[in-house]
Amino acid sequence: MTLFVPAVVFAVLYVVSRRRDARRLRNGVFLVGALGSLLLAGVLELAAASALLQLLVFAGAGLAGVLVLVLAGFLVGNGVTMSRREGRSLGNLLSLLAGLALLVLPPASVALIFVPAGTELPSGVVTMSIALGVLIVFACLYAAATFAAFGLYSIVYSRYRHTDSPDALVVLGSGLVRGEVPPLLRSRLDKALAIYRAVPEGAARPLLVPSGGQGADEPRPEGAAMAEYLLAHGADPADVHPETASTSTRENLVLSREVQRAAGLEGSTLVVTNDYHVLRAALLARAVGSDAQVVGSPTAAYYVPSAFLREYVAIMVEHRRLNGVAVASIAVFVALLAVASFLPV
């Protein structure tokens, strides 16, 4: 039973951290730590029980390898779909690149680790090859673990139940198409309208703050187009206060709070965005000192994989110092192992 102790520790850390603030990425780390430790402990218990169960464990490992190949194929196919429907920008090609990485990096690391050992290459070359292969393995494991923490907790947080009667609803912009609200942005506005209309009769209606400035390729500010949509679908003009100067999610949150203050409403705030963007928006809200929580609206299925990868990359960049230290630590550890291999026994 001692094998399950790490799972219990991670589970307690997750519960405590989430109760303090649900808008923390470390919650995802603790959650993945708990589930991963539980899975590992279960596998080790099964492997120690009998030869038949050991066989099942090996079969499960083989199935996991097959699933990785299936996932890689799915991501490559999704990347092709994204490039056809949304254009060939780097953000739209992320799922394609991730799929190719899954196909190339695992066999490359295996080749670097095992192939040189059976050759007549100089020992230094063999050691460097093995070290590079091990470094790739650790880097892939780090990327997989951090993405699992982000992806799993994004799903968990998006299911978090927030207040049904906020004082303000902030709708984050996502870009206009020829000056009009596209389907992606429309889903956010429809979600905000559903919450707005659900306020019990006689209760104060929330302030609606459509937030977004004017991009270089847009004929008008997003906030103005979003406000027009809200008014056309039944929102009271007195409740709609657009924010039209922001150029990023961080600015959305900061400038929308100023709009709320100008309207005399600084109570509970609910931010509306798409489901894939919920966790990053929540992390940014916490970073700018806002107590706002975030809810998500539906997204077209083909758009989700690439969108989640884009959000993951954005979060990794925002925490680049921490990730840089982690990756550097892995590189130093592998380098020390390589150096140790040259030392006399």
Coordinates of C-alpha atoms in Angstrom, one line a residue:
M1 CA 0.0 0.0 0.0
T2 CA 3.0 2.3 0.4
L3 CA 3.1 2.6 -3.4
F4 CA -0.1 4.7 -3.2
V5 CA 1.3 7.2 -0.7
P6 CA 2.5 9.6 -3.5
A7 CA -1.0 9.6 -5.1
V8 CA -2.6 10.5 -1.7
V9 CA -0.1 13.3 -1.2
F10 CA -0.7 14.8 -4.6
A11 CA -4.4 14.5 -4.1
V12 CA -4.3 16.4 -0.9
L13 CA -2.1 19.1 -2.4
Y14 CA -4.6 19.4 -5.3
V15 CA -7.6 19.8 -3.0
V16 CA -5.9 22.3 -0.8
S17 CA -4.5 24.4 -3.7
R18 CA -7.8 24.4 -5.6
R19 CA -9.8 25.5 -2.6
R20 CA -7.4 28.4 -2.2
D21 CA -7.7 29.5 -5.8
A22 CA -9.0 27.4 -8.7
R23 CA -7.1 29.7 -11.2
R24 CA -3.7 28.1 -10.6
L25 CA -1.7 26.0 -13.1
R26 CA -0.1 24.1 -10.2
N27 CA -3.6 22.6 -9.6
G28 CA -3.2 20.7 -12.9
V29 CA 0.3 19.6 -11.9
F30 CA -1.0 18.2 -8.6
L31 CA -3.9 16.5 -10.4
V32 CA -1.7 14.8 -13.0
G33 CA 0.7 13.9 -10.2
A34 CA -2.1 12.2 -8.3
L35 CA -3.5 10.3 -11.3
G36 CA -0.1 9.4 -12.6
S37 CA 1.1 8.1 -9.2
L38 CA -2.2 6.1 -8.8
L39 CA -1.8 4.6 -12.3
L40 CA 1.9 3.7 -11.7
A41 CA 1.2 2.2 -8.3
G42 CA -1.7 0.1 -9.8
V43 CA 0.6 -1.2 -12.6
L44 CA 3.3 -2.1 -10.1
E45 CA 0.9 -3.9 -7.9
L46 CA -0.5 -5.8 -10.8
A47 CA 3.0 -6.7 -12.1
A48 CA 3.9 -8.1 -8.7
A49 CA 0.8 -10.2 -8.3
S50 CA 1.2 -12.9 -11.0
A51 CA 2.7 -13.8 -14.4
L52 CA -0.6 -13.4 -16.1
L53 CA -1.1 -9.9 -14.8
Q54 CA 2.5 -9.0 -15.9
L55 CA 1.5 -10.1 -19.4
L56 CA -1.5 -7.8 -19.2
V57 CA 0.8 -4.9 -18.2
F58 CA 3.1 -5.6 -21.2
A59 CA 0.0 -5.8 -23.5
G60 CA -1.2 -2.5 -22.1
A61 CA 2.2 -0.9 -22.8
G62 CA 2.1 -2.1 -26.4
L63 CA -1.5 -0.8 -26.7
A64 CA -0.2 2.6 -25.4
G65 CA 2.4 2.6 -28.2
V66 CA -0.3 1.9 -30.8
L67 CA -2.5 4.7 -29.4
V68 CA 0.4 7.2 -29.7
L69 CA 0.6 6.3 -33.4
V70 CA -3.1 6.8 -33.7
L71 CA -2.9 10.1 -32.0
A72 CA 0.0 11.2 -34.3
G73 CA -2.1 10.3 -37.3
F74 CA -5.1 12.2 -35.9
L75 CA -3.0 15.3 -35.3
V76 CA -1.5 15.2 -38.8
G77 CA -4.9 14.9 -40.3
N78 CA -6.2 17.7 -38.1
G79 CA -3.3 19.9 -39.1
V80 CA -4.2 19.4 -42.8
T81 CA -7.8 20.2 -42.1
M82 CA -6.8 23.4 -40.2
S83 CA -4.6 24.6 -43.0
R84 CA -7.4 24.1 -45.5
R85 CA -10.1 25.8 -43.5
E86 CA -8.2 28.4 -41.5
G87 CA -5.0 29.1 -43.6
R88 CA -1.4 28.0 -43.2
S89 CA -0.3 30.2 -40.3
L90 CA 2.0 28.7 -37.7
G91 CA -0.8 28.6 -35.1
N92 CA -3.0 26.6 -37.5
L93 CA -0.2 24.1 -38.2
L94 CA 0.6 23.3 -34.6
S95 CA -1.4 20.0 -34.6
L96 CA 0.4 18.9 -37.8
L97 CA 3.8 19.7 -36.2
A98 CA 2.9 17.9 -33.0
G99 CA 1.8 14.8 -35.0
L100 CA 5.0 14.8 -36.9
A101 CA 7.0 15.1 -33.7
L102 CA 5.2 12.1 -32.3
L103 CA 6.1 10.1 -35.4
V104 CA 9.8 11.2 -35.5
L105 CA 11.1 11.8 -32.0
P106 CA 10.4 8.4 -30.3
P107 CA 12.1 6.3 -33.0
A108 CA 14.9 8.9 -33.3
S109 CA 15.6 8.7 -29.6
V110 CA 15.6 4.8 -29.7
A111 CA 18.0 4.9 -32.6
L112 CA 20.4 7.3 -30.9
I113 CA 20.4 5.3 -27.7
F114 CA 20.7 1.7 -29.0
V115 CA 22.1 1.7 -32.5
P116 CA 25.6 3.2 -31.8
A117 CA 26.3 0.7 -29.0
G118 CA 26.6 -2.1 -31.6
T119 CA 29.0 -0.2 -33.9
E120 CA 32.8 0.5 -33.9
L121 CA 32.4 4.2 -33.4
P122 CA 34.7 5.9 -30.9
S123 CA 33.4 5.7 -27.3
G124 CA 33.0 9.5 -27.1
V125 CA 30.7 9.5 -30.2
V126 CA 28.6 6.6 -28.7
T127 CA 28.3 8.4 -25.4
M128 CA 27.2 11.7 -27.0
S129 CA 24.7 9.8 -29.1
I130 CA 23.2 8.0 -26.1
A131 CA 23.2 11.3 -24.1
L132 CA 21.3 13.1 -27.0
G133 CA 18.8 10.2 -27.2
V134 CA 18.2 10.3 -23.4
L135 CA 17.9 14.1 -23.5
I136 CA 15.2 13.8 -26.2
V137 CA 13.3 11.2 -24.1
F138 CA 13.4 13.5 -21.0
A139 CA 12.4 16.5 -23.0
C140 CA 9.4 14.6 -24.5
L141 CA 8.4 13.4 -21.1
Y142 CA 8.5 16.9 -19.8
A143 CA 6.4 18.2 -22.7
A144 CA 3.9 15.4 -22.3
A145 CA 3.6 15.9 -18.5
T146 CA 3.2 19.7 -18.8
F147 CA 0.7 19.4 -21.6
A148 CA -1.3 16.8 -19.6
A149 CA -1.4 19.1 -16.6
F150 CA -2.6 22.0 -18.8
G151 CA -5.0 20.0 -20.9
L152 CA -6.6 18.0 -18.1
Y153 CA -7.0 20.9 -15.7
S154 CA -8.4 23.0 -18.6
I155 CA -11.2 20.5 -18.9
V156 CA -11.7 20.3 -15.1
Y157 CA -11.7 24.1 -14.7
S158 CA -14.1 24.5 -17.5
R159 CA -16.6 22.3 -15.6
Y160 CA -16.2 24.4 -12.5
R161 CA -19.6 25.9 -11.4
H162 CA -19.4 29.7 -11.0
T163 CA -22.0 32.2 -9.8
D164 CA -25.2 32.3 -11.7
S165 CA -25.8 36.0 -11.1
P166 CA -22.6 37.9 -11.7
D167 CA -22.5 41.7 -11.5
A168 CA -20.6 41.9 -14.8
L169 CA -20.1 39.7 -17.8
V170 CA -16.9 40.3 -19.8
V171 CA -16.8 38.8 -23.3
L172 CA -13.3 38.5 -24.7
G173 CA -12.9 39.3 -28.4
S174 CA -11.3 36.9 -30.9
G175 CA -11.2 38.8 -34.2
L176 CA -13.7 39.9 -36.8
V177 CA -14.2 38.7 -40.3
R178 CA -14.8 41.6 -42.8
G179 CA -16.0 43.7 -39.8
E180 CA -18.6 41.1 -38.7
V181 CA -18.9 38.7 -35.8
P182 CA -17.7 35.2 -37.0
P183 CA -19.0 31.9 -35.6
L184 CA -16.1 31.5 -33.0
L185 CA -16.9 34.9 -31.5
R186 CA -20.6 34.4 -31.8
S187 CA -20.5 31.4 -29.6
R188 CA -18.9 33.5 -26.8
L189 CA -21.6 36.2 -27.2
D190 CA -24.4 33.6 -27.2
K191 CA -23.0 32.1 -24.0
A192 CA -23.0 35.6 -22.4
L193 CA -26.5 36.2 -23.5
A194 CA -27.7 32.9 -22.1
I195 CA -26.3 33.8 -18.7
Y196 CA -27.7 37.4 -19.0
R197 CA -31.2 36.1 -19.7
A198 CA -31.0 33.5 -17.0
V199 CA -30.9 36.1 -14.2
P200 CA -34.1 35.7 -12.1
E201 CA -36.8 38.3 -12.7
G202 CA -36.5 41.2 -10.3
A203 CA -32.8 40.6 -9.8
A204 CA -30.2 43.2 -11.1
R205 CA -29.1 42.3 -14.6
P206 CA -25.3 42.0 -15.1
L207 CA -23.3 44.6 -17.0
L208 CA -22.3 43.3 -20.4
V209 CA -18.8 44.3 -21.4
P210 CA -17.8 43.1 -25.0
S211 CA -14.1 43.6 -25.1
G212 CA -11.8 44.0 -28.0
G213 CA -9.9 46.7 -29.9
Q214 CA -9.4 47.3 -33.6
G215 CA -6.8 45.1 -35.4
A216 CA -4.8 46.2 -38.4
D217 CA -7.0 44.1 -40.7
E218 CA -10.3 45.1 -39.1
P219 CA -12.5 48.0 -40.2
R220 CA -13.9 48.7 -36.7
P221 CA -13.2 47.7 -33.1
E222 CA -14.3 44.2 -32.0
G223 CA -16.0 45.6 -29.0
A224 CA -18.2 47.7 -31.2
A225 CA -19.2 44.8 -33.4
M226 CA -19.8 42.6 -30.4
A227 CA -22.0 45.3 -28.7
E228 CA -24.0 45.5 -31.9
Y229 CA -24.6 41.8 -31.8
L230 CA -25.7 41.8 -28.2
L231 CA -28.2 44.6 -28.8
A232 CA -29.6 42.9 -31.9
H233 CA -30.2 39.8 -29.8
G234 CA -32.2 41.5 -27.0
A235 CA -29.7 43.0 -24.6
D236 CA -30.8 46.3 -23.0
P237 CA -28.7 49.2 -24.3
A238 CA -28.3 50.4 -20.7
D239 CA -26.5 47.1 -19.9
V240 CA -24.0 47.1 -22.7
H241 CA -20.8 48.9 -22.2
P242 CA -18.2 48.0 -24.8
E243 CA -14.4 48.2 -24.3
T244 CA -12.7 49.0 -27.6
A245 CA -9.0 49.6 -26.9
S246 CA -7.5 46.3 -25.9
T247 CA -5.1 44.3 -28.1
S248 CA -4.6 41.2 -26.0
T249 CA -6.3 39.0 -23.4
R250 CA -4.4 40.7 -20.6
E251 CA -5.6 44.1 -21.8
N252 CA -9.1 42.8 -22.3
L253 CA -9.2 42.0 -18.6
V254 CA -7.5 45.2 -17.3
L255 CA -9.4 47.6 -19.5
S256 CA -12.8 45.9 -19.0
R257 CA -12.3 46.3 -15.3
E258 CA -11.9 50.0 -15.8
V259 CA -15.2 50.0 -17.8
Q260 CA -16.9 48.2 -14.9
R261 CA -15.5 50.8 -12.4
A262 CA -16.7 53.6 -14.6
A263 CA -20.2 52.0 -14.5
G264 CA -20.0 51.7 -10.7
L265 CA -20.0 47.9 -10.8
E266 CA -17.0 46.2 -9.1
G267 CA -18.7 43.1 -7.8
S268 CA -18.4 39.5 -9.0
T269 CA -17.2 39.2 -12.6
L270 CA -17.6 36.3 -15.0
V271 CA -15.4 36.3 -18.1
V272 CA -16.7 34.5 -21.2
T273 CA -14.4 33.0 -23.8
N274 CA -14.2 29.7 -25.8
D275 CA -13.6 26.5 -23.8
Y276 CA -10.0 26.0 -25.0
H277 CA -9.1 29.5 -23.8
V278 CA -10.7 29.2 -20.3
L279 CA -7.7 28.2 -18.2
R280 CA -5.2 30.7 -19.8
A281 CA -7.8 33.5 -19.4
A282 CA -8.3 32.5 -15.7
L283 CA -4.5 32.5 -15.1
L284 CA -4.2 35.9 -16.6
A285 CA -7.1 37.2 -14.5
R286 CA -5.3 36.1 -11.4
A287 CA -2.1 37.6 -12.7
V288 CA -3.6 41.1 -13.1
G289 CA -5.2 41.0 -9.6
S290 CA -8.8 40.3 -10.8
D291 CA -11.1 38.0 -8.8
A292 CA -12.9 37.1 -12.1
Q293 CA -13.7 33.5 -12.9
V294 CA -14.0 32.3 -16.5
V295 CA -16.5 30.2 -18.4
G296 CA -16.3 28.7 -21.8
S297 CA -18.5 28.4 -24.9
P298 CA -18.5 25.6 -27.4
T299 CA -15.9 25.4 -30.3
A300 CA -16.0 23.6 -33.6
A301 CA -14.5 20.2 -33.1
Y302 CA -11.9 20.4 -35.8
Y303 CA -10.6 23.7 -34.3
V304 CA -10.0 22.3 -30.7
P305 CA -6.8 20.3 -31.0
S306 CA -4.8 23.2 -32.7
A307 CA -6.4 25.7 -30.3
F308 CA -5.4 23.7 -27.2
L309 CA -1.8 23.4 -28.5
R310 CA -1.7 27.1 -29.2
E311 CA -2.9 27.9 -25.7
Y312 CA -0.3 25.4 -24.2
V313 CA 2.5 27.1 -26.2
A314 CA 1.4 30.5 -25.0
I315 CA 1.4 29.4 -21.3
M316 CA 4.8 27.8 -21.7
V317 CA 6.1 31.1 -23.2
E318 CA 4.5 33.1 -20.4
H319 CA 6.3 30.8 -17.9
R320 CA 9.5 30.7 -19.9
R321 CA 11.8 31.3 -17.0
L322 CA 10.4 28.4 -15.0
N323 CA 10.4 26.1 -18.0
G324 CA 13.9 27.2 -19.0
V325 CA 15.2 26.2 -15.6
A326 CA 13.4 22.9 -15.8
V327 CA 14.8 22.1 -19.3
A328 CA 18.3 23.3 -18.3
S329 CA 18.2 21.0 -15.2
I330 CA 17.4 18.1 -17.4
A331 CA 20.2 18.9 -19.8
V332 CA 22.7 19.3 -16.9
F333 CA 21.6 15.9 -15.4
V334 CA 22.1 14.2 -18.7
A335 CA 25.4 15.9 -19.2
L336 CA 26.6 14.7 -15.8
L337 CA 25.6 11.1 -16.6
A338 CA 27.6 11.4 -19.8
V339 CA 30.6 12.7 -18.0
A340 CA 30.3 10.0 -15.3
S341 CA 30.5 7.3 -18.0
F342 CA 34.0 8.4 -18.8
L343 CA 35.2 8.2 -15.2
P344 CA 37.1 5.0 -14.1
V345 CA 35.0 2.6 -12.0

